[in-house]
Amino acid sequence: MAVQKLKETPTLTSFKEGKIGHKFIESLRRGRYRLRTVIGEIIDNSDDAGCDHVWIEFGGPSESANLIAIWDNGRGMTKTELKGSYTLGHERSRTSQEIGKFGCGGTLSSLGIAGKKTTVTRDKNGDMYARQYDIAEIKKNDAWGTCEIKITKDLLTMFNSKIPKGTGTMIILQNFDLDVFSTRKDNMKKSIIGYCERTYCEKIAVKSLKLIVDGSTVNSVDPLCWYHPKVIKCADEIIPGTKTRIRVVDLINFNPKCNKADAKVTKSLEKNQGGYFFRCDRLIKSRVTKDEIWDKTWSLSGPYRHCRWAVYFDADEDFMYGTTYDKSDVRPSQSIKDRIHEIVTKHSTPQAARNSVAKKEDTADDLDKARAVLDSISNKGSNNEDSNNEDSNKENSNKENSNKDGSEYVLQLNKDHRYVSKFWLQGSQDARDAVTALLVPLAYSVKYSQGAQDEEFTCFDFRAMFNEKLLQSTTKVDKL
């Protein structure tokens, strides 16, 4: 019988709600959520509730946690809103600034690590409500469901320990039966802080949100270092026809290898280069470099290690960016990618181009100073061929030259260094001149580096920094 077009549409006489069984819930529990992303989903909901403080603590009699508690001082929930928060895919009105997307992150993510979740909330009228899911009950009834519970004295005391008055919400996660994360309290704390300091860096930096994990306040670690005085801001503009903001920065003034403070701010320059995407000021994608999707940007490489860029968009532009349900990735349209690429490329400068410009901009005064230092060190670097009196002659020569020209610089070569032994002691005069030409700029660059201007910078710091630069410069040559 040929397939024919239906002439009439069947009339639906009744609609019956289907049951979500235990097996389906168990399949959802094997999703991609992990401890820190679960905490992130709960913080997102707290932020959408208008809070400015979130507390996270771990419970348990030993170093291992059997309970995670999260409080916020947001606007709380009514009885109906609390029940809706446990509905998978709960529909409610949202603003463009709210992080929530599909109305299932808070509960669905919690299922990924905890067999039991309890929520206690207080609304603007001072009324308190509590609700809970328990995977044991879900399995027993072979159906998804939650139940309203009585607020015990212990729950009330626990709630008031962080929110003694006003509105707010407390969530307790228990029964970590899937064994998908380390329950050591110190590991949990480190993981959550590391995640939050970057994910919510923008909100923390502008002081719209304060996160406290097990007594420690989370600081902002902005990959762009936008609010840091050392950063060079290359661009801060809106993509025409959208509300999307793009920022491009140059981190050339940071030296994480030699400066601990810079290392804490920027992390690894090369590893963390590229692009970052913020949705409603929440970081959702990091370190975007060339791949099958971003085929027009640069590859992960040294020349662009100081360049970083970021895209900031709101929830009402999700359709342009293809935001995933768990807010962990974006798949923007081709037109948006092209416009992002155009702006980023225009304002990003690779290291080679920067070096070329820097050479052209050297002032006569800087060059004269470098020549003076070179002459001073070269005069003091002359050695006596008599090996028996070498050290004595070197010391006398240094003193005589120091008295002669009043220079503070002395170059002493470490003959035990394999590079010096191979290319200086056993080399020709041309080879020695080449070694001097290598070592002098290294010493000069360390002397006038940012780290050397620190009051606590000692000769030991100078030696460590110089040796690091020398090792980087000679590793490949030494293999010849």
mmCIF file of N, CA and C in Angstrom, residues 189-250:
data_model
loop_
_atom_site.group_PDB
_atom_site.id
_atom_site.type_symbol
_atom_site.label_atom_id
_atom_site.label_comp_id
_atom_site.label_asym_id
_atom_site.label_seq_id
_atom_site.Cartn_x
_atom_site.Cartn_y
_atom_site.Cartn_z
ATOM 1 N N LYS A 189 38.868 21.336 48.120
ATOM 2 C CA LYS A 189 39.032 22.785 48.269
ATOM 3 C C LYS A 189 39.907 23.353 47.158
ATOM 4 N N LYS A 190 41.024 22.701 46.893
ATOM 5 C CA LYS A 190 41.942 23.168 45.853
ATOM 6 C C LYS A 190 41.274 23.160 44.491
ATOM 7 N N SER A 191 40.536 22.095 44.185
ATOM 8 C CA SER A 191 39.862 21.981 42.886
ATOM 9 C C SER A 191 38.809 23.058 42.702
ATOM 10 N N ILE A 192 38.000 23.280 43.721
ATOM 11 C CA ILE A 192 36.908 24.260 43.615
ATOM 12 C C ILE A 192 37.454 25.683 43.529
ATOM 13 N N ILE A 193 38.459 26.008 44.340
ATOM 14 C CA ILE A 193 39.044 27.352 44.284
ATOM 15 C C ILE A 193 39.677 27.596 42.922
ATOM 16 N N GLY A 194 40.442 26.614 42.425
ATOM 17 C CA GLY A 194 41.065 26.773 41.116
ATOM 18 C C GLY A 194 40.057 26.993 40.003
ATOM 19 N N TYR A 195 38.922 26.322 40.104
ATOM 20 C CA TYR A 195 37.864 26.480 39.100
ATOM 21 C C TYR A 195 37.178 27.839 39.228
ATOM 22 N N CYS A 196 36.837 28.211 40.446
ATOM 23 C CA CYS A 196 36.062 29.441 40.672
ATOM 24 C C CYS A 196 36.863 30.708 40.409
ATOM 25 N N GLU A 197 38.170 30.706 40.725
ATOM 26 C CA GLU A 197 38.955 31.924 40.567
ATOM 27 C C GLU A 197 39.076 32.342 39.109
ATOM 28 N N ARG A 198 38.936 31.404 38.181
ATOM 29 C CA ARG A 198 38.962 31.739 36.758
ATOM 30 C C ARG A 198 37.553 31.881 36.193
ATOM 31 N N THR A 199 36.661 30.941 36.546
ATOM 32 C CA THR A 199 35.301 30.952 35.987
ATOM 33 C C THR A 199 34.551 32.224 36.356
ATOM 34 N N TYR A 200 34.706 32.698 37.577
ATOM 35 C CA TYR A 200 33.977 33.886 38.043
ATOM 36 C C TYR A 200 34.916 35.082 38.242
ATOM 37 N N CYS A 201 36.038 35.086 37.520
ATOM 38 C CA CYS A 201 37.049 36.128 37.710
ATOM 39 C C CYS A 201 36.481 37.528 37.471
ATOM 40 N N GLU A 202 35.627 37.674 36.460
ATOM 41 C CA GLU A 202 35.083 38.991 36.141
ATOM 42 C C GLU A 202 34.167 39.483 37.255
ATOM 43 N N LYS A 203 33.313 38.615 37.760
ATOM 44 C CA LYS A 203 32.387 38.994 38.836
ATOM 45 C C LYS A 203 33.142 39.297 40.132
ATOM 46 N N ILE A 204 34.185 38.501 40.406
ATOM 47 C CA ILE A 204 34.980 38.740 41.614
ATOM 48 C C ILE A 204 35.748 40.049 41.493
ATOM 49 N N ALA A 205 36.289 40.330 40.302
ATOM 50 C CA ALA A 205 37.105 41.530 40.094
ATOM 51 C C ALA A 205 36.299 42.798 40.299
ATOM 52 N N VAL A 206 35.044 42.793 39.845
ATOM 53 C CA VAL A 206 34.206 43.998 39.979
ATOM 54 C C VAL A 206 33.407 43.982 41.278
ATOM 55 N N LYS A 207 33.684 42.966 42.127
ATOM 56 C CA LYS A 207 33.095 42.860 43.464
ATOM 57 C C LYS A 207 31.584 42.698 43.458
ATOM 58 N N SER A 208 31.042 42.055 42.416
ATOM 59 C CA SER A 208 29.616 41.747 42.410
ATOM 60 C C SER A 208 29.340 40.389 43.041
ATOM 61 N N LEU A 209 30.401 39.588 43.277
ATOM 62 C CA LEU A 209 30.235 38.274 43.870
ATOM 63 C C LEU A 209 31.462 37.944 44.716
ATOM 64 N N LYS A 210 31.216 37.437 45.919
ATOM 65 C CA LYS A 210 32.294 37.002 46.802
ATOM 66 C C LYS A 210 32.099 35.528 47.120
ATOM 67 N N LEU A 211 33.124 34.727 46.851
ATOM 68 C CA LEU A 211 33.066 33.289 47.090
ATOM 69 C C LEU A 211 34.026 32.921 48.217
ATOM 70 N N ILE A 212 33.538 32.141 49.166
ATOM 71 C CA ILE A 212 34.354 31.717 50.298
ATOM 72 C C ILE A 212 34.289 30.195 50.381
ATOM 73 N N VAL A 213 35.426 29.533 50.157
ATOM 74 C CA VAL A 213 35.493 28.071 50.150
ATOM 75 C C VAL A 213 36.242 27.592 51.379
ATOM 76 N N ASP A 214 35.524 26.936 52.268
ATOM 77 C CA ASP A 214 36.115 26.381 53.488
ATOM 78 C C ASP A 214 36.952 27.425 54.228
ATOM 79 N N GLY A 215 36.424 28.635 54.323
ATOM 80 C CA GLY A 215 37.074 29.715 55.056
ATOM 81 C C GLY A 215 38.029 30.565 54.245
ATOM 82 N N SER A 216 38.346 30.183 53.007
ATOM 83 C CA SER A 216 39.275 30.947 52.166
ATOM 84 C C SER A 216 38.521 31.727 51.090
ATOM 85 N N THR A 217 38.796 33.020 51.004
ATOM 86 C CA THR A 217 38.166 33.853 49.983
ATOM 87 C C THR A 217 38.818 33.601 48.627
ATOM 88 N N VAL A 218 37.994 33.410 47.625
ATOM 89 C CA VAL A 218 38.488 33.145 46.272
ATOM 90 C C VAL A 218 38.871 34.461 45.606
ATOM 91 N N ASN A 219 40.082 34.544 45.071
ATOM 92 C CA ASN A 219 40.539 35.737 44.366
ATOM 93 C C ASN A 219 40.289 35.601 42.869
ATOM 94 N N SER A 220 40.306 36.728 42.198
ATOM 95 C CA SER A 220 40.103 36.737 40.747
ATOM 96 C C SER A 220 41.406 36.421 40.024
ATOM 97 N N VAL A 221 41.364 35.441 39.114
ATOM 98 C CA VAL A 221 42.499 35.149 38.244
ATOM 99 C C VAL A 221 41.990 35.313 36.809
ATOM 100 N N ASP A 222 42.019 36.551 36.354
ATOM 101 C CA ASP A 222 41.508 36.891 35.034
ATOM 102 C C ASP A 222 42.562 36.557 33.981
ATOM 103 N N PRO A 223 42.267 35.685 33.022
ATOM 104 C CA PRO A 223 43.272 35.330 32.010
ATOM 105 C C PRO A 223 43.738 36.520 31.181
ATOM 106 N N LEU A 224 42.911 37.563 31.085
ATOM 107 C CA LEU A 224 43.308 38.758 30.348
ATOM 108 C C LEU A 224 44.027 39.774 31.231
ATOM 109 N N CYS A 225 43.978 39.582 32.560
ATOM 110 C CA CYS A 225 44.589 40.540 33.503
ATOM 111 C C CYS A 225 44.093 41.956 33.215
ATOM 112 N N TRP A 226 42.820 42.081 32.874
ATOM 113 C CA TRP A 226 42.276 43.344 32.384
ATOM 114 C C TRP A 226 42.413 44.485 33.384
ATOM 115 N N TYR A 227 42.319 44.173 34.665
ATOM 116 C CA TYR A 227 42.353 45.231 35.685
ATOM 117 C C TYR A 227 43.747 45.378 36.310
ATOM 118 N N HIS A 228 44.742 44.721 35.731
ATOM 119 C CA HIS A 228 46.100 44.790 36.263
ATOM 120 C C HIS A 228 46.837 45.983 35.644
ATOM 121 N N PRO A 229 47.613 46.729 36.442
ATOM 122 C CA PRO A 229 48.288 47.931 35.910
ATOM 123 C C PRO A 229 49.336 47.632 34.843
ATOM 124 N N LYS A 230 49.862 46.410 34.789
ATOM 125 C CA LYS A 230 50.892 46.090 33.797
ATOM 126 C C LYS A 230 50.336 45.777 32.409
ATOM 127 N N VAL A 231 49.063 45.447 32.334
ATOM 128 C CA VAL A 231 48.511 44.972 31.068
ATOM 129 C C VAL A 231 48.433 46.082 30.027
ATOM 130 N N ILE A 232 48.664 45.732 28.770
ATOM 131 C CA ILE A 232 48.498 46.667 27.650
ATOM 132 C C ILE A 232 47.165 46.347 26.989
ATOM 133 N N LYS A 233 46.214 47.271 27.076
ATOM 134 C CA LYS A 233 44.882 47.057 26.502
ATOM 135 C C LYS A 233 44.882 47.498 25.041
ATOM 136 N N CYS A 234 44.806 46.522 24.148
ATOM 137 C CA CYS A 234 44.885 46.801 22.709
ATOM 138 C C CYS A 234 43.534 47.105 22.091
ATOM 139 N N ALA A 235 42.463 46.530 22.630
ATOM 140 C CA ALA A 235 41.131 46.751 22.054
ATOM 141 C C ALA A 235 40.064 46.484 23.097
ATOM 142 N N ASP A 236 38.984 47.242 23.021
ATOM 143 C CA ASP A 236 37.800 47.052 23.858
ATOM 144 C C ASP A 236 36.628 47.633 23.073
ATOM 145 N N GLU A 237 35.995 46.805 22.245
ATOM 146 C CA GLU A 237 34.974 47.318 21.337
ATOM 147 C C GLU A 237 33.818 46.347 21.171
ATOM 148 N N ILE A 238 32.709 46.874 20.664
ATOM 149 C CA ILE A 238 31.498 46.096 20.429
ATOM 150 C C ILE A 238 31.458 45.645 18.966
ATOM 151 N N ILE A 239 31.107 44.374 18.738
ATOM 152 C CA ILE A 239 30.933 43.907 17.368
ATOM 153 C C ILE A 239 29.715 44.619 16.776
ATOM 154 N N PRO A 240 29.863 45.309 15.665
ATOM 155 C CA PRO A 240 28.736 46.048 15.070
ATOM 156 C C PRO A 240 27.513 45.153 14.856
ATOM 157 N N GLY A 241 26.346 45.676 15.239
ATOM 158 C CA GLY A 241 25.102 44.942 15.066
ATOM 159 C C GLY A 241 24.804 43.940 16.158
ATOM 160 N N THR A 242 25.650 43.874 17.201
ATOM 161 C CA THR A 242 25.433 42.953 18.320
ATOM 162 C C THR A 242 25.674 43.684 19.631
ATOM 163 N N LYS A 243 25.510 42.952 20.728
ATOM 164 C CA LYS A 243 25.854 43.482 22.046
ATOM 165 C C LYS A 243 27.153 42.870 22.555
ATOM 166 N N THR A 244 27.789 42.077 21.712
ATOM 167 C CA THR A 244 29.005 41.360 22.099
ATOM 168 C C THR A 244 30.199 42.304 22.204
ATOM 169 N N ARG A 245 30.938 42.171 23.287
ATOM 170 C CA ARG A 245 32.149 42.960 23.503
ATOM 171 C C ARG A 245 33.379 42.095 23.281
ATOM 172 N N ILE A 246 34.402 42.657 22.649
ATOM 173 C CA ILE A 246 35.675 41.960 22.443
ATOM 174 C C ILE A 246 36.793 42.782 23.068
ATOM 175 N N ARG A 247 37.643 42.098 23.804
ATOM 176 C CA ARG A 247 38.823 42.737 24.383
ATOM 177 C C ARG A 247 40.075 41.986 23.922
ATOM 178 N N VAL A 248 41.117 42.730 23.615
ATOM 179 C CA VAL A 248 42.400 42.156 23.219
ATOM 180 C C VAL A 248 43.480 42.795 24.074
ATOM 181 N N VAL A 249 44.377 41.970 24.632
ATOM 182 C CA VAL A 249 45.435 42.496 25.493
ATOM 183 C C VAL A 249 46.797 41.950 25.068
ATOM 184 N N ASP A 250 47.834 42.666 25.514
ATOM 185 C CA ASP A 250 49.225 42.252 25.304
ATOM 186 C C ASP A 250 49.869 42.147 26.686
#
